[in-house]
Each structure stands twice: as structure tokens, then as C-alpha cells.
Coordinates of C-alpha atoms in Angstrom, one line a residue:
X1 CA 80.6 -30.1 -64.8
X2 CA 77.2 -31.8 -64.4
X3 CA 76.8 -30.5 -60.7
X4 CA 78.6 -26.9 -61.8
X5 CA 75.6 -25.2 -62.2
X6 CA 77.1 -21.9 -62.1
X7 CA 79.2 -23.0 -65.1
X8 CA 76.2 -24.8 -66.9
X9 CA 74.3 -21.4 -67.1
X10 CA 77.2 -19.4 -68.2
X11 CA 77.7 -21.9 -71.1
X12 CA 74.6 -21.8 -72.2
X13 CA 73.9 -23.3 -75.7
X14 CA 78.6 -23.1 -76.3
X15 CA 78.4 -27.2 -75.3
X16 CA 77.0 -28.1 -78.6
X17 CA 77.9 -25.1 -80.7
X18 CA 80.2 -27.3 -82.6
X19 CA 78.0 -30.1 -83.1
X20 CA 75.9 -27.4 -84.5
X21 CA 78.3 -25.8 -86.7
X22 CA 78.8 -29.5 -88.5
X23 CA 75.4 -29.6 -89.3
X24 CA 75.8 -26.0 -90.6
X25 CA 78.6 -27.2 -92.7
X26 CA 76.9 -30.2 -94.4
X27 CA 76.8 -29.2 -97.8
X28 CA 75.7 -33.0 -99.6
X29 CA 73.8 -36.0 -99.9
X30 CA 76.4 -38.2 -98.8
X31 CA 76.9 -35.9 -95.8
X32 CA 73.4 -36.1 -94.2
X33 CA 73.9 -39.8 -93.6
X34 CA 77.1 -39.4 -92.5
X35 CA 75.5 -37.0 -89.7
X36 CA 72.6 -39.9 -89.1
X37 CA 75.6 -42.3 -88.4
X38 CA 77.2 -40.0 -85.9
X39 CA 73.8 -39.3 -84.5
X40 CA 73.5 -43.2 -84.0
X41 CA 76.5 -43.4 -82.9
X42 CA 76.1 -41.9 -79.7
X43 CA 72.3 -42.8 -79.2
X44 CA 70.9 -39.5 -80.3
X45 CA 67.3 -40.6 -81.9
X46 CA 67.4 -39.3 -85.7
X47 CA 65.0 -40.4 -88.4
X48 CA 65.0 -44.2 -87.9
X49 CA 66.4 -46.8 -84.8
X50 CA 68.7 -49.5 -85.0
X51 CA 68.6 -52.3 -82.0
X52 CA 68.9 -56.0 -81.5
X53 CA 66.5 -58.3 -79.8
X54 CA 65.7 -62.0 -80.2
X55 CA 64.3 -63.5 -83.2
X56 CA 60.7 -63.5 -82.8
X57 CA 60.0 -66.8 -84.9
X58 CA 63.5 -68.2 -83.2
X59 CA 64.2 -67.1 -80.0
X60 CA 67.5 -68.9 -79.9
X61 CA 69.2 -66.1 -82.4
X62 CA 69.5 -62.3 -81.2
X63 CA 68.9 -60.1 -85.0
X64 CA 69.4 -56.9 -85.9
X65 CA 66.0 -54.9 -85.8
X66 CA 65.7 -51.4 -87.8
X67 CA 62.2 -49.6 -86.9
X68 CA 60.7 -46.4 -87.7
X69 CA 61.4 -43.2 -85.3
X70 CA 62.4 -39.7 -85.8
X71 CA 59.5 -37.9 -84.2
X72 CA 60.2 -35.9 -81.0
X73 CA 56.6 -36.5 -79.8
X74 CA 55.8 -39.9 -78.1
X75 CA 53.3 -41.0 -80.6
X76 CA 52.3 -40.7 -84.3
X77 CA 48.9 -40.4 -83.6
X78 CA 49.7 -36.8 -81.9
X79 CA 50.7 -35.3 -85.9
X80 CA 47.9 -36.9 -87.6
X81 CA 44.8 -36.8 -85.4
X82 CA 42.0 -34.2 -85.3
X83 CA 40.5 -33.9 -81.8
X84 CA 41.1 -30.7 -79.9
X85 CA 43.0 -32.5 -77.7
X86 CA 45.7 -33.0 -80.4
X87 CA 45.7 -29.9 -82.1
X88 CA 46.6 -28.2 -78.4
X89 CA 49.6 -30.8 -78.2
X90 CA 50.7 -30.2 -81.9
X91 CA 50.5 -26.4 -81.4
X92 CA 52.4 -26.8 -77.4
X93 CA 55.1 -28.6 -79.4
X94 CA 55.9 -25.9 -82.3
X95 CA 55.8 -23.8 -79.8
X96 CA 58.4 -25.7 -78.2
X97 CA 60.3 -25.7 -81.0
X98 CA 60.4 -22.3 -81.7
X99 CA 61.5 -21.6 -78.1
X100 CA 64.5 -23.8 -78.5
X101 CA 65.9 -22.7 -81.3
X102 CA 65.4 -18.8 -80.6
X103 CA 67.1 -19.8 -77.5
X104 CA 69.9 -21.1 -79.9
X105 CA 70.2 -17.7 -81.4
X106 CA 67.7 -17.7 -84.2
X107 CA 65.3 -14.4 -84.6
X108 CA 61.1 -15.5 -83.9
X109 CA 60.5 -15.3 -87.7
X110 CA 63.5 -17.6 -88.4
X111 CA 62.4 -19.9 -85.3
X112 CA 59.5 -20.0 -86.3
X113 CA 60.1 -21.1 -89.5
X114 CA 62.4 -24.2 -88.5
X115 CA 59.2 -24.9 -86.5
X116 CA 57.3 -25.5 -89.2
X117 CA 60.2 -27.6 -91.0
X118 CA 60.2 -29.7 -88.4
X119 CA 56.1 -30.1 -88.3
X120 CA 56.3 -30.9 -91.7
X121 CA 58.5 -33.0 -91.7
X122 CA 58.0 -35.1 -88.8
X123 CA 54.1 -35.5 -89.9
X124 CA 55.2 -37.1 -93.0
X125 CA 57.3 -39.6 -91.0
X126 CA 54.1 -40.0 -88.8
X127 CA 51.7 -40.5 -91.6
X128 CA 54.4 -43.8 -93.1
X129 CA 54.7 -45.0 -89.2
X130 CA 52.4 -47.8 -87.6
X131 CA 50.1 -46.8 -85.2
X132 CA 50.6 -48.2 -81.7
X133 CA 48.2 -51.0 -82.3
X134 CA 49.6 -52.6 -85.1
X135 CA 53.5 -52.2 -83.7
X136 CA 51.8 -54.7 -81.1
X137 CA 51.2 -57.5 -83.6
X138 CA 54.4 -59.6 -83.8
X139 CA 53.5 -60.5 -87.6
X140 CA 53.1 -56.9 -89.2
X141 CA 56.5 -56.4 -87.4
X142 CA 58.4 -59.2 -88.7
X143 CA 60.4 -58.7 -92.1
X144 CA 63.5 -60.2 -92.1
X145 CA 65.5 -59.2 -94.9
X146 CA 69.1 -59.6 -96.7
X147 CA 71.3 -56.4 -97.2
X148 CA 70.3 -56.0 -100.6
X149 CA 66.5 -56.1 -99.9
X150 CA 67.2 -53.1 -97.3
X151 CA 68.8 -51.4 -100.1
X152 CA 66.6 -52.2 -103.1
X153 CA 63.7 -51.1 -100.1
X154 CA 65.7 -47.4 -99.4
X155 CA 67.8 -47.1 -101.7
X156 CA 68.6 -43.2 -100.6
X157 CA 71.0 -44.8 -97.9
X158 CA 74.2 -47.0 -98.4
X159 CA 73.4 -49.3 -96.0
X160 CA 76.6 -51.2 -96.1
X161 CA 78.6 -47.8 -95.6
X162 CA 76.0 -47.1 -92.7
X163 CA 76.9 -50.4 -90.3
X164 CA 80.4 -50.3 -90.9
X165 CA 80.4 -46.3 -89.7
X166 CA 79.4 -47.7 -86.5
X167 CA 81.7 -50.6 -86.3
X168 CA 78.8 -52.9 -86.6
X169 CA 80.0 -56.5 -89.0
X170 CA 77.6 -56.9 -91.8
X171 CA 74.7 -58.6 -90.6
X172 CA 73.1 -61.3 -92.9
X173 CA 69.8 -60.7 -91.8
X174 CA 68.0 -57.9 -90.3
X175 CA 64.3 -58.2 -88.9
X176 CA 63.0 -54.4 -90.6
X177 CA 60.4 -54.0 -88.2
X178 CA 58.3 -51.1 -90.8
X179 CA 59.1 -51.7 -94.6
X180 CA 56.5 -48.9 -95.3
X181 CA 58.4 -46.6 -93.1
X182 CA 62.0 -47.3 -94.5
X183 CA 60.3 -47.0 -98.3
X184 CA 59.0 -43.2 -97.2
X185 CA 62.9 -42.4 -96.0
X186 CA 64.1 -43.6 -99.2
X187 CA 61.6 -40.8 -100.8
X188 CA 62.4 -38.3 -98.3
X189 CA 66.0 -38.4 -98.8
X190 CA 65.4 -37.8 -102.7
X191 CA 62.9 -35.2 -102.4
X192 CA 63.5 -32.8 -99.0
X193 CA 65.5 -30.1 -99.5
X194 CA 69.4 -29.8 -98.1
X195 CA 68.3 -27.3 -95.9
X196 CA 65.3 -28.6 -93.8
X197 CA 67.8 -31.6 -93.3
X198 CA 70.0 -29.7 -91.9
X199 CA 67.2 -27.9 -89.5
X200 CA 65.7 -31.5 -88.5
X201 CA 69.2 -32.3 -87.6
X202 CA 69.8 -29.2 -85.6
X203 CA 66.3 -30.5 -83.7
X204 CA 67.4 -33.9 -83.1
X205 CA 70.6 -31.9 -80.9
X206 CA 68.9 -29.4 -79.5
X207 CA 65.8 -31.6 -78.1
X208 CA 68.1 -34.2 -77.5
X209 CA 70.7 -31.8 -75.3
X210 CA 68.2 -29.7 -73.4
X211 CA 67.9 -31.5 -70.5
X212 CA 71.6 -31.0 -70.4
X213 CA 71.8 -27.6 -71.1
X214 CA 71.6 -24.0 -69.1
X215 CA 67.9 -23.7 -67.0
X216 CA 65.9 -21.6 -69.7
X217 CA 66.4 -25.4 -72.3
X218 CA 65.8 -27.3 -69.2
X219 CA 62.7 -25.2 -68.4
X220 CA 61.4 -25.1 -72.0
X221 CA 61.8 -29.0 -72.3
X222 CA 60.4 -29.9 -68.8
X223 CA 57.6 -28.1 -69.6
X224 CA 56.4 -29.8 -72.8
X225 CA 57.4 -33.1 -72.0

């Protein structure tokens, strides 16, 4: 199907209409991080990142690293700074937005609004993320923590319920890589609304997928990115 593009612009957004209609379905808490499991799952970037790398005070020991993520531009610095230069690439992406998901059936004003979810949103995951600088400096990035730290730290996820969704045996320690970042999720997943969850997850498969999808999402994406 990947070379069928006949069949690829016929489909048109029907690949992912069922993902879609899950996340139209989610209905509570305990829901939204089953839907950031499944987005792990299959390596579909949503809110936060999950890897493994070496041990950066013992290289002999590969740990489990948790860092911050969730932005669908390259760079915090994009959301928060106030040169021109920014502002054209923050408007360029809610425009982006809004083009995808009118492309996935929503009217303008209803695009348009998701757009602005999303900005708001991903800003206030920007504003709790290290700049590029200090995600450079091995010791700012270098909290290694029990399971019961990471909880106590964001509490608004079962963190136990979250490794073993992906198969993953309990680690005994994991290097969180942003502790500030992982406290602001906690607070987010108290405070936003069901809805604009659900709208950040429909992002996170839409801007994930349009690469994938008929030319007018290819177009829209290749043209941002």
C-alpha cells in the first residue's frame, strides 16, 4: 500500500479514523494514560519520552531514561521567545494545525479552535522544559530515582501500571532526565480539561501520520517542517 498511490489518496484521512475514534471515545482519567501507553507503544511522541542509554556516572549499566517531550516543534524556545522571527514560526505552526485537522473533517472555527488547544498547551510544556543549553550539561540531566520517587514526583500517572502496559519489568532505577518537567505533567493531568486531552491526542496522530497520509497532509506537513 505504501507505493499504491492511487489507493493512498482515495483513503485519505480512513487509515487512522479508528485510532481517532478511540480518542473520541475516552471518557476518563484513567483512560488518557492508557492512550499515552498505546502512543508509546508504537513510538508515537506524546507528552513525555521513555528510552534507555548508559549510565552517565557508570557507563557499565544501561538505565531507563524518562525526559521531557510533547511539543510538535523542534525546540522550546520556538513557544516562548519574542523575536519576530518566532512569532512567524509560532503563527506558521497554528496555521499548520488548523490545516490538518480541517483536513480531518473539522469546520475553520472548530480547527481553529483545536489550534489554539494545542498552542496552549504545548507552551505550558515548553515553559517546564530545559532549554537546549542546559539539556547539554550531564549534571542538570542526571536524577536517578526509585519508583516511588517518580510517583511521589507525578503523581497524576501510575507509573507502575504504565511500564508494565508496555511489557517493560519494573526497573529499580530510572535516570528522570527533567524533574521540573515530570512535576508540571503531574499538574497538567489534574488541571486540563478531558477535552483538550483528547484534542492534543488527536494532534500527536495526525502530525504523527501525515507523512503517511493522502498528498494534501503530506503537502501541509512538508511544508512546515
Amino acid at each position: 500500500l505504501g507505493m499504491d498511490t492511487e489507493q493512498i489518496e482515495a483513503l485519505g484521512i480512513k487509515p487512522i479514523q479508528d485510532e481517532m475514534q478511540k480518542i473520541e471515545n475516552i471518557q476518563t482519567h484513567g483512560q488518557i494514560l492508557k492512550q499515552i501507553q498505546h502512543f508509546h507503544q508504537y513510538s508515537i511522541g506524546s507528552l513525555f519520552q521513555l528510552g534507555a542509554s548508559a549510565d552517565a556516572k557508570n557507563s557499565d549499566m544501561v538505565i531507563a531514561q524518562l525526559s521531557q517531550g510533547g511539543l510538535g516543534m523542534s525546540d522550546r524556545d520556538y513557544y516562548l521567545n519574542q523575536d519576530e522571527r518566532s512569532k512567524k514560526i509560532r503563527s506558521a505552526y497554528q496555521d499548520y494545525v488548523t490545516t490538518l485537522f480541517t483536513l480531518a473533517g473539522d469546520t475553520e472555527e472548530k480547527a481553529s479552535e483545536k489550534a489554539q488547544t494545542i498552542m496552549e498547551m504545548e507552551t505550558r510544556l515548553a515553559k517546564a522544559s530545559m532549554t537546549r543549553l542546559e539539556r547539554r550539561d550531564p549534571h542538570k540531566t542526571y536524577h536517578k530515582m526509585e519508583l516511588g520517587e517518580i510517583q511521589e514526583l507525578c503523581p497524576g500517572i501510575n507509573w507502575e501500571g504504565y511500564f508494565a502496559g508496555l511489557n517493560i519489568e519494573l526497573p529499580e532505577e530510572i535516570n528522570v532526565r527533567q524533574p521540573a518537567f515530570f512535576e508540571e505533567i503531574g499538574q497538567m493531568l489534574s488541571e486540563v480539561p478531558l477535552d483538550h486531552w483528547k484534542t492534543y491526542f488527536e494532534w500527536n496522530l495526525l502530525n504523527s501520520s501525515a507523512s503517511y497520509l493522502s498528498e494534501d497532509f503530506v503537502n501541509a506537513s512538508f511544508e512546515f517542517y
